[in-house]
Short mmCIF file of C-alpha atoms in Angstrom, two decimals:
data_model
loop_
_atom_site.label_atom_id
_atom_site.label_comp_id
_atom_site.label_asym_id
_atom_site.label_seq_id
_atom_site.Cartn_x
_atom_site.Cartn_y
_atom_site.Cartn_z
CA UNK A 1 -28.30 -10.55 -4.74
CA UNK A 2 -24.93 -11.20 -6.07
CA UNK A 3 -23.00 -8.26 -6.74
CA UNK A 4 -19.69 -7.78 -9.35
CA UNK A 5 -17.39 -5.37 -7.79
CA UNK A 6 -14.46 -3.73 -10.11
CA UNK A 7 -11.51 -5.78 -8.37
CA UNK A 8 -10.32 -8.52 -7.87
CA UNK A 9 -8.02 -10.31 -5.48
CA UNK A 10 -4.54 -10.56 -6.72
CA UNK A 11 -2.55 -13.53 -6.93
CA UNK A 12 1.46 -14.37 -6.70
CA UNK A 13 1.30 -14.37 -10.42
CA UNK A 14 0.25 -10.91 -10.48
CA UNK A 15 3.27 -9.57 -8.83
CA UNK A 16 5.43 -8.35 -11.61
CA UNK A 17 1.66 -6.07 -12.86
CA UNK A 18 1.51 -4.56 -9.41
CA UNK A 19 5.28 -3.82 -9.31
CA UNK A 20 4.97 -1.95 -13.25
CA UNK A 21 1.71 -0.13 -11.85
CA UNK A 22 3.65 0.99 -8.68
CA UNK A 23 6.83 2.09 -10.47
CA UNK A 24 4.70 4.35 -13.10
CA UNK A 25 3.13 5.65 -10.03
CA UNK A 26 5.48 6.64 -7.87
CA UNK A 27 8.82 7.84 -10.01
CA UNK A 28 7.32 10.64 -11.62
CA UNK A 29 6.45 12.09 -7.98
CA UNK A 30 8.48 14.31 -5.89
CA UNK A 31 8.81 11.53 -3.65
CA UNK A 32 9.97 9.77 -6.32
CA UNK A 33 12.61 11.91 -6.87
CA UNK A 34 13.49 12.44 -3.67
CA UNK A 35 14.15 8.59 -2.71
CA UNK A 36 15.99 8.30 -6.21
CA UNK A 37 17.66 11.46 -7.31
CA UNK A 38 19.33 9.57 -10.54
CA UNK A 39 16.96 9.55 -12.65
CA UNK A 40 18.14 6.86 -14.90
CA UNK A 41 17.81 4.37 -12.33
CA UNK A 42 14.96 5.38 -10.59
CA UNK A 43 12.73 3.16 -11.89
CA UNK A 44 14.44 -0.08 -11.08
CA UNK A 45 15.54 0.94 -7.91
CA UNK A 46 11.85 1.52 -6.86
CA UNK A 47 10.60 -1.52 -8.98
CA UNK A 48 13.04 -3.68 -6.79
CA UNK A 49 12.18 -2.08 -3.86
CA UNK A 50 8.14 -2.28 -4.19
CA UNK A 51 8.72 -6.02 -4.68
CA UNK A 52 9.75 -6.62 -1.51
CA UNK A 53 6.73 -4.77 -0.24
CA UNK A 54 4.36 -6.12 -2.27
CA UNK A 55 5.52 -9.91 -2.06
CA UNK A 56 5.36 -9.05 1.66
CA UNK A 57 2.19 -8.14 1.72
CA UNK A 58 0.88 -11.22 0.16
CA UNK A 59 1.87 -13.13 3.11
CA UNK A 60 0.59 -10.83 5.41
CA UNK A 61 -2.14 -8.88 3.69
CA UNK A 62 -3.94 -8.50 0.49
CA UNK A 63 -3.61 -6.56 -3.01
CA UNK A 64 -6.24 -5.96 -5.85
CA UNK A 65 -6.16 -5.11 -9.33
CA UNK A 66 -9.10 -3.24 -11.20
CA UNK A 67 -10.42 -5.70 -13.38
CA UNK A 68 -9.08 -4.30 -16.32
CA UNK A 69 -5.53 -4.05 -14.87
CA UNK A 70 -5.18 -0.03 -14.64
CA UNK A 71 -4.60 0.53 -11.11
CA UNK A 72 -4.21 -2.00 -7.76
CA UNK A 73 -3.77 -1.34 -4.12
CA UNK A 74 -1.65 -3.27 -1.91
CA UNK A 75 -2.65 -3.90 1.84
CA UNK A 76 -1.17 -5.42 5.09
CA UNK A 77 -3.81 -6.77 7.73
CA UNK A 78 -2.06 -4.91 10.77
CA UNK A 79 -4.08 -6.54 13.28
CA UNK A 80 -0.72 -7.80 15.23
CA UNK A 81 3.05 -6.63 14.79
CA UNK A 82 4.24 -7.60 11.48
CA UNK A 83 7.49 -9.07 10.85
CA UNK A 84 9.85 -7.07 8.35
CA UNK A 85 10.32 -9.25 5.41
CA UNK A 86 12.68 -11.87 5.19
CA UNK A 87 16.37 -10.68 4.67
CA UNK A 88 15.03 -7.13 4.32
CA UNK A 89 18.33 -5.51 4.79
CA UNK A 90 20.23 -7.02 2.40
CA UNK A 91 17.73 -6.80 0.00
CA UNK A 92 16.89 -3.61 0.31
CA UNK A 93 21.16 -2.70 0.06
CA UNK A 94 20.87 -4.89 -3.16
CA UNK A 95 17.87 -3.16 -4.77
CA UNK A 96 18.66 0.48 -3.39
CA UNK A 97 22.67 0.69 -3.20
CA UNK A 98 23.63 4.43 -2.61
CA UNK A 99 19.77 5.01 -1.95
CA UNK A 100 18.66 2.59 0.13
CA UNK A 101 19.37 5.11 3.33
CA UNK A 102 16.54 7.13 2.25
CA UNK A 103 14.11 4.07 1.74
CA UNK A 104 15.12 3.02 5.14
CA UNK A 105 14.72 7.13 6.54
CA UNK A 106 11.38 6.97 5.23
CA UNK A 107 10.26 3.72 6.81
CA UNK A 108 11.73 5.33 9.49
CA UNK A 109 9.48 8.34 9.74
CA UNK A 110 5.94 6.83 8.31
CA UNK A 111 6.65 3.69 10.78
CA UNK A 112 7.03 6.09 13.92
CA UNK A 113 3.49 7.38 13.28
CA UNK A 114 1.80 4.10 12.46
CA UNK A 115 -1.12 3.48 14.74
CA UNK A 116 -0.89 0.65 17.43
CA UNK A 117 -4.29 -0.36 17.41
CA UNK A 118 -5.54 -3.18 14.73
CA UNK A 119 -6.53 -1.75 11.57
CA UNK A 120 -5.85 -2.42 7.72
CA UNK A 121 -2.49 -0.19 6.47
CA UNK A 122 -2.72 0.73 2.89
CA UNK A 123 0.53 0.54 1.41
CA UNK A 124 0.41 1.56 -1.96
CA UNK A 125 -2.42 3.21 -4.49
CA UNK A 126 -0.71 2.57 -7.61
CA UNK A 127 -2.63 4.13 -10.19
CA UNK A 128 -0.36 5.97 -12.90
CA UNK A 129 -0.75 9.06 -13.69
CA UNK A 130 -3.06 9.62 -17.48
CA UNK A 131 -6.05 10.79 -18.29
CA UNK A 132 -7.82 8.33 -16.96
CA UNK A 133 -6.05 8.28 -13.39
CA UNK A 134 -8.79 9.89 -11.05
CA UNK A 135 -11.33 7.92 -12.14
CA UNK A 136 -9.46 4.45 -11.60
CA UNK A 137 -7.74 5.56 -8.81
CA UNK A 138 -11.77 5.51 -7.23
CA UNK A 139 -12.29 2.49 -8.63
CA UNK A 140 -9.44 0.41 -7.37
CA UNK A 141 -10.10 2.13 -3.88
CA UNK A 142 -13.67 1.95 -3.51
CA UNK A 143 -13.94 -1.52 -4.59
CA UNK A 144 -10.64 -2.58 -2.75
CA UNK A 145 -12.89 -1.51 0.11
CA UNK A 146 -16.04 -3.77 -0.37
CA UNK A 147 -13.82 -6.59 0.21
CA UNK A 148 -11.96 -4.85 3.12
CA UNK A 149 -14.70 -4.14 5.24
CA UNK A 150 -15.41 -7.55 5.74
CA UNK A 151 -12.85 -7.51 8.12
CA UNK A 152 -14.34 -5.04 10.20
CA UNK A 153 -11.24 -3.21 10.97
CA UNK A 154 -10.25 0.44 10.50
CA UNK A 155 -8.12 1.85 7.95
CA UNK A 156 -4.98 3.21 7.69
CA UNK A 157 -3.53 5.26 4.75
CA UNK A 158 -0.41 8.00 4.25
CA UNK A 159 -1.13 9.87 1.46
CA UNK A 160 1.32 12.58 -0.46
CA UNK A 161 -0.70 14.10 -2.97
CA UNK A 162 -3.44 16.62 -3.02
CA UNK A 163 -5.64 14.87 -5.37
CA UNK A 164 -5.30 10.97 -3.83
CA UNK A 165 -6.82 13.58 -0.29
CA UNK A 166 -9.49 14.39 -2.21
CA UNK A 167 -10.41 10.52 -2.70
CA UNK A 168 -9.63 9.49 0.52
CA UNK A 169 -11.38 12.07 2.14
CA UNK A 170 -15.08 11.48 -0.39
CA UNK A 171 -14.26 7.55 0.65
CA UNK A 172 -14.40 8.39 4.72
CA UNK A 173 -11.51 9.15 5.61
CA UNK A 174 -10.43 11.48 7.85
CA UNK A 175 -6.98 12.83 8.90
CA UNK A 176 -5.41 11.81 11.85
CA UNK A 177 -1.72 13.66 11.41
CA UNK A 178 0.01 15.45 9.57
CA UNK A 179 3.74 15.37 9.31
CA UNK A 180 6.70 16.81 6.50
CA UNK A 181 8.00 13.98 5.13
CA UNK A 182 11.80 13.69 4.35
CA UNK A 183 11.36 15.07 0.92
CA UNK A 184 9.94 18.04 2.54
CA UNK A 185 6.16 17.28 1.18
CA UNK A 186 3.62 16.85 3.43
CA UNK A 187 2.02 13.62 4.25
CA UNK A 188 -1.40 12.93 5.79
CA UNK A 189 -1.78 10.17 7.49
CA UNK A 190 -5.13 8.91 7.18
CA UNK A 191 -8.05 7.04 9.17
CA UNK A 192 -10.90 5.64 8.20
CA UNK A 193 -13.15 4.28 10.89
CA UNK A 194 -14.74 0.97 11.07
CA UNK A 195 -18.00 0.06 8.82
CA UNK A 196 -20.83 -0.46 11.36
CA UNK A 197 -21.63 -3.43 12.54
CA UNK A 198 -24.04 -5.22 9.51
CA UNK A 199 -21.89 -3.71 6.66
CA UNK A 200 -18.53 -5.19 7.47
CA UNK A 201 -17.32 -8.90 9.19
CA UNK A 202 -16.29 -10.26 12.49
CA UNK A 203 -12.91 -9.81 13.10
CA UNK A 204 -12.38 -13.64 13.49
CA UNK A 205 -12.75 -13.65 9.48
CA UNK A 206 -9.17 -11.87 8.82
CA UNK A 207 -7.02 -14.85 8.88
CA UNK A 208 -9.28 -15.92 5.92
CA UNK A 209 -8.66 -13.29 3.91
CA UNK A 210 -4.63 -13.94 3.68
CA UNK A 211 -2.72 -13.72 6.26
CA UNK A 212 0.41 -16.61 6.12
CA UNK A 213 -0.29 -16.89 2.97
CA UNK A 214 3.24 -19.00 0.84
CA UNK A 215 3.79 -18.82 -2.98
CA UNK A 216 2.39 -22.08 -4.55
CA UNK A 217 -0.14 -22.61 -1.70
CA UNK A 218 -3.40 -20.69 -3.36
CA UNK A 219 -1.79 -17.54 -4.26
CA UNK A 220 -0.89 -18.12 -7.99
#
């Protein structure tokens, strides 16, 4: 039986949608703040700065968009070491400029805690905060994971709001460490195990799904 799940694989030409949804998400949070103080700029210091990620992760992972375009989650297949990407310094120094220290602190201290063993990282939740936030926040997550477990891998997520533990924790997952994070709010990192075997794929199918992926070669 075929069945229509709420999201759908994203696309290079997607890119500048998941970079707006991130940016709403993200500067009105105390993390937000913290990484930004100026608030002027903050949003296109972290719209430049989630484009790196994002592009990034389209080469080495996956992103999906509720179908309707409210909310997306962006994913890197961490099943080896991942490169940083390409002129990430530089970039980052031309995107952040006084602030990209604390972009590069907090790499710093979620990267440290990262777990060595193969498992899909979720980098961003980018659902913006309205009145219709919870509910697509589940949406984009739960149906993010349909496509996921096919890979038959765990997952990996560092959350920094009460609410998005809520989710995780109704969608399995369970929490492996927590840690203050350099704005002084704590972060859980989170772990969701593997689906059993039947419900998710062989781990030979994760190349499939995206990894090495290059802008004009199927992505857009």
């Amino acid at each position: 039986m075929h069945i229509t799940l709420p999201v759908s694989r994203a696309r290079w030409r997607d890119i500048d949608w998941i970079v707006d949804l991130v940016t709403a998400t993200v500067v009105p949070t105390p993390l937000g703040g913290w990484l930004v103080p100026d608030e002027r700029r903050r949003p296109a210091v972290v719209a430049a700065v989630a484009r790196i990620w994002i592009e990034h992760a389209l080469l080495f992972g996956d992103a999906f968009l509720l179908k309707n375009g409210a909310a997306a989650t962006v994913w890197f297949h961490r099943y080896r070491p991942i490169p940083p990407p390409p002129r990430y310094d530089e970039r980052l120094e031309d995107a952040g400029g006084d602030h990209a220290v604390r972009f590069r602190r907090l790499d710093h201290v979620l990267a440290a805690r990262r777990p060595d063993e193969a498992h899909n990282h979720l980098a961003f939740l980018a659902a913006p905060p309205d009145a219709g936030r919870a509910g697509q926040a589940a949406a984009v997550l739960a149906g993010s994971h349909r496509w996921m477990d096919t890979l038959g891998l765990p997952m990996y997520a560092e959350v920094h709001s009460g609410a998005d533990r809520r989710l995780f924790r109704r969608l399995g997952y369970r929490e492996r460490h927590r840690l203050s994070g350099p704005d002084g709010v704590p972060v859980d990192l989170l772990w969701r195990p593997a689906p059993p075997v039947g419900l998710g794929g062989a781990r030979s199918a994760v190349p499939a799904l995206g990894v090495g992926r290059q802008p004009g070669s199927g992505v857009g």
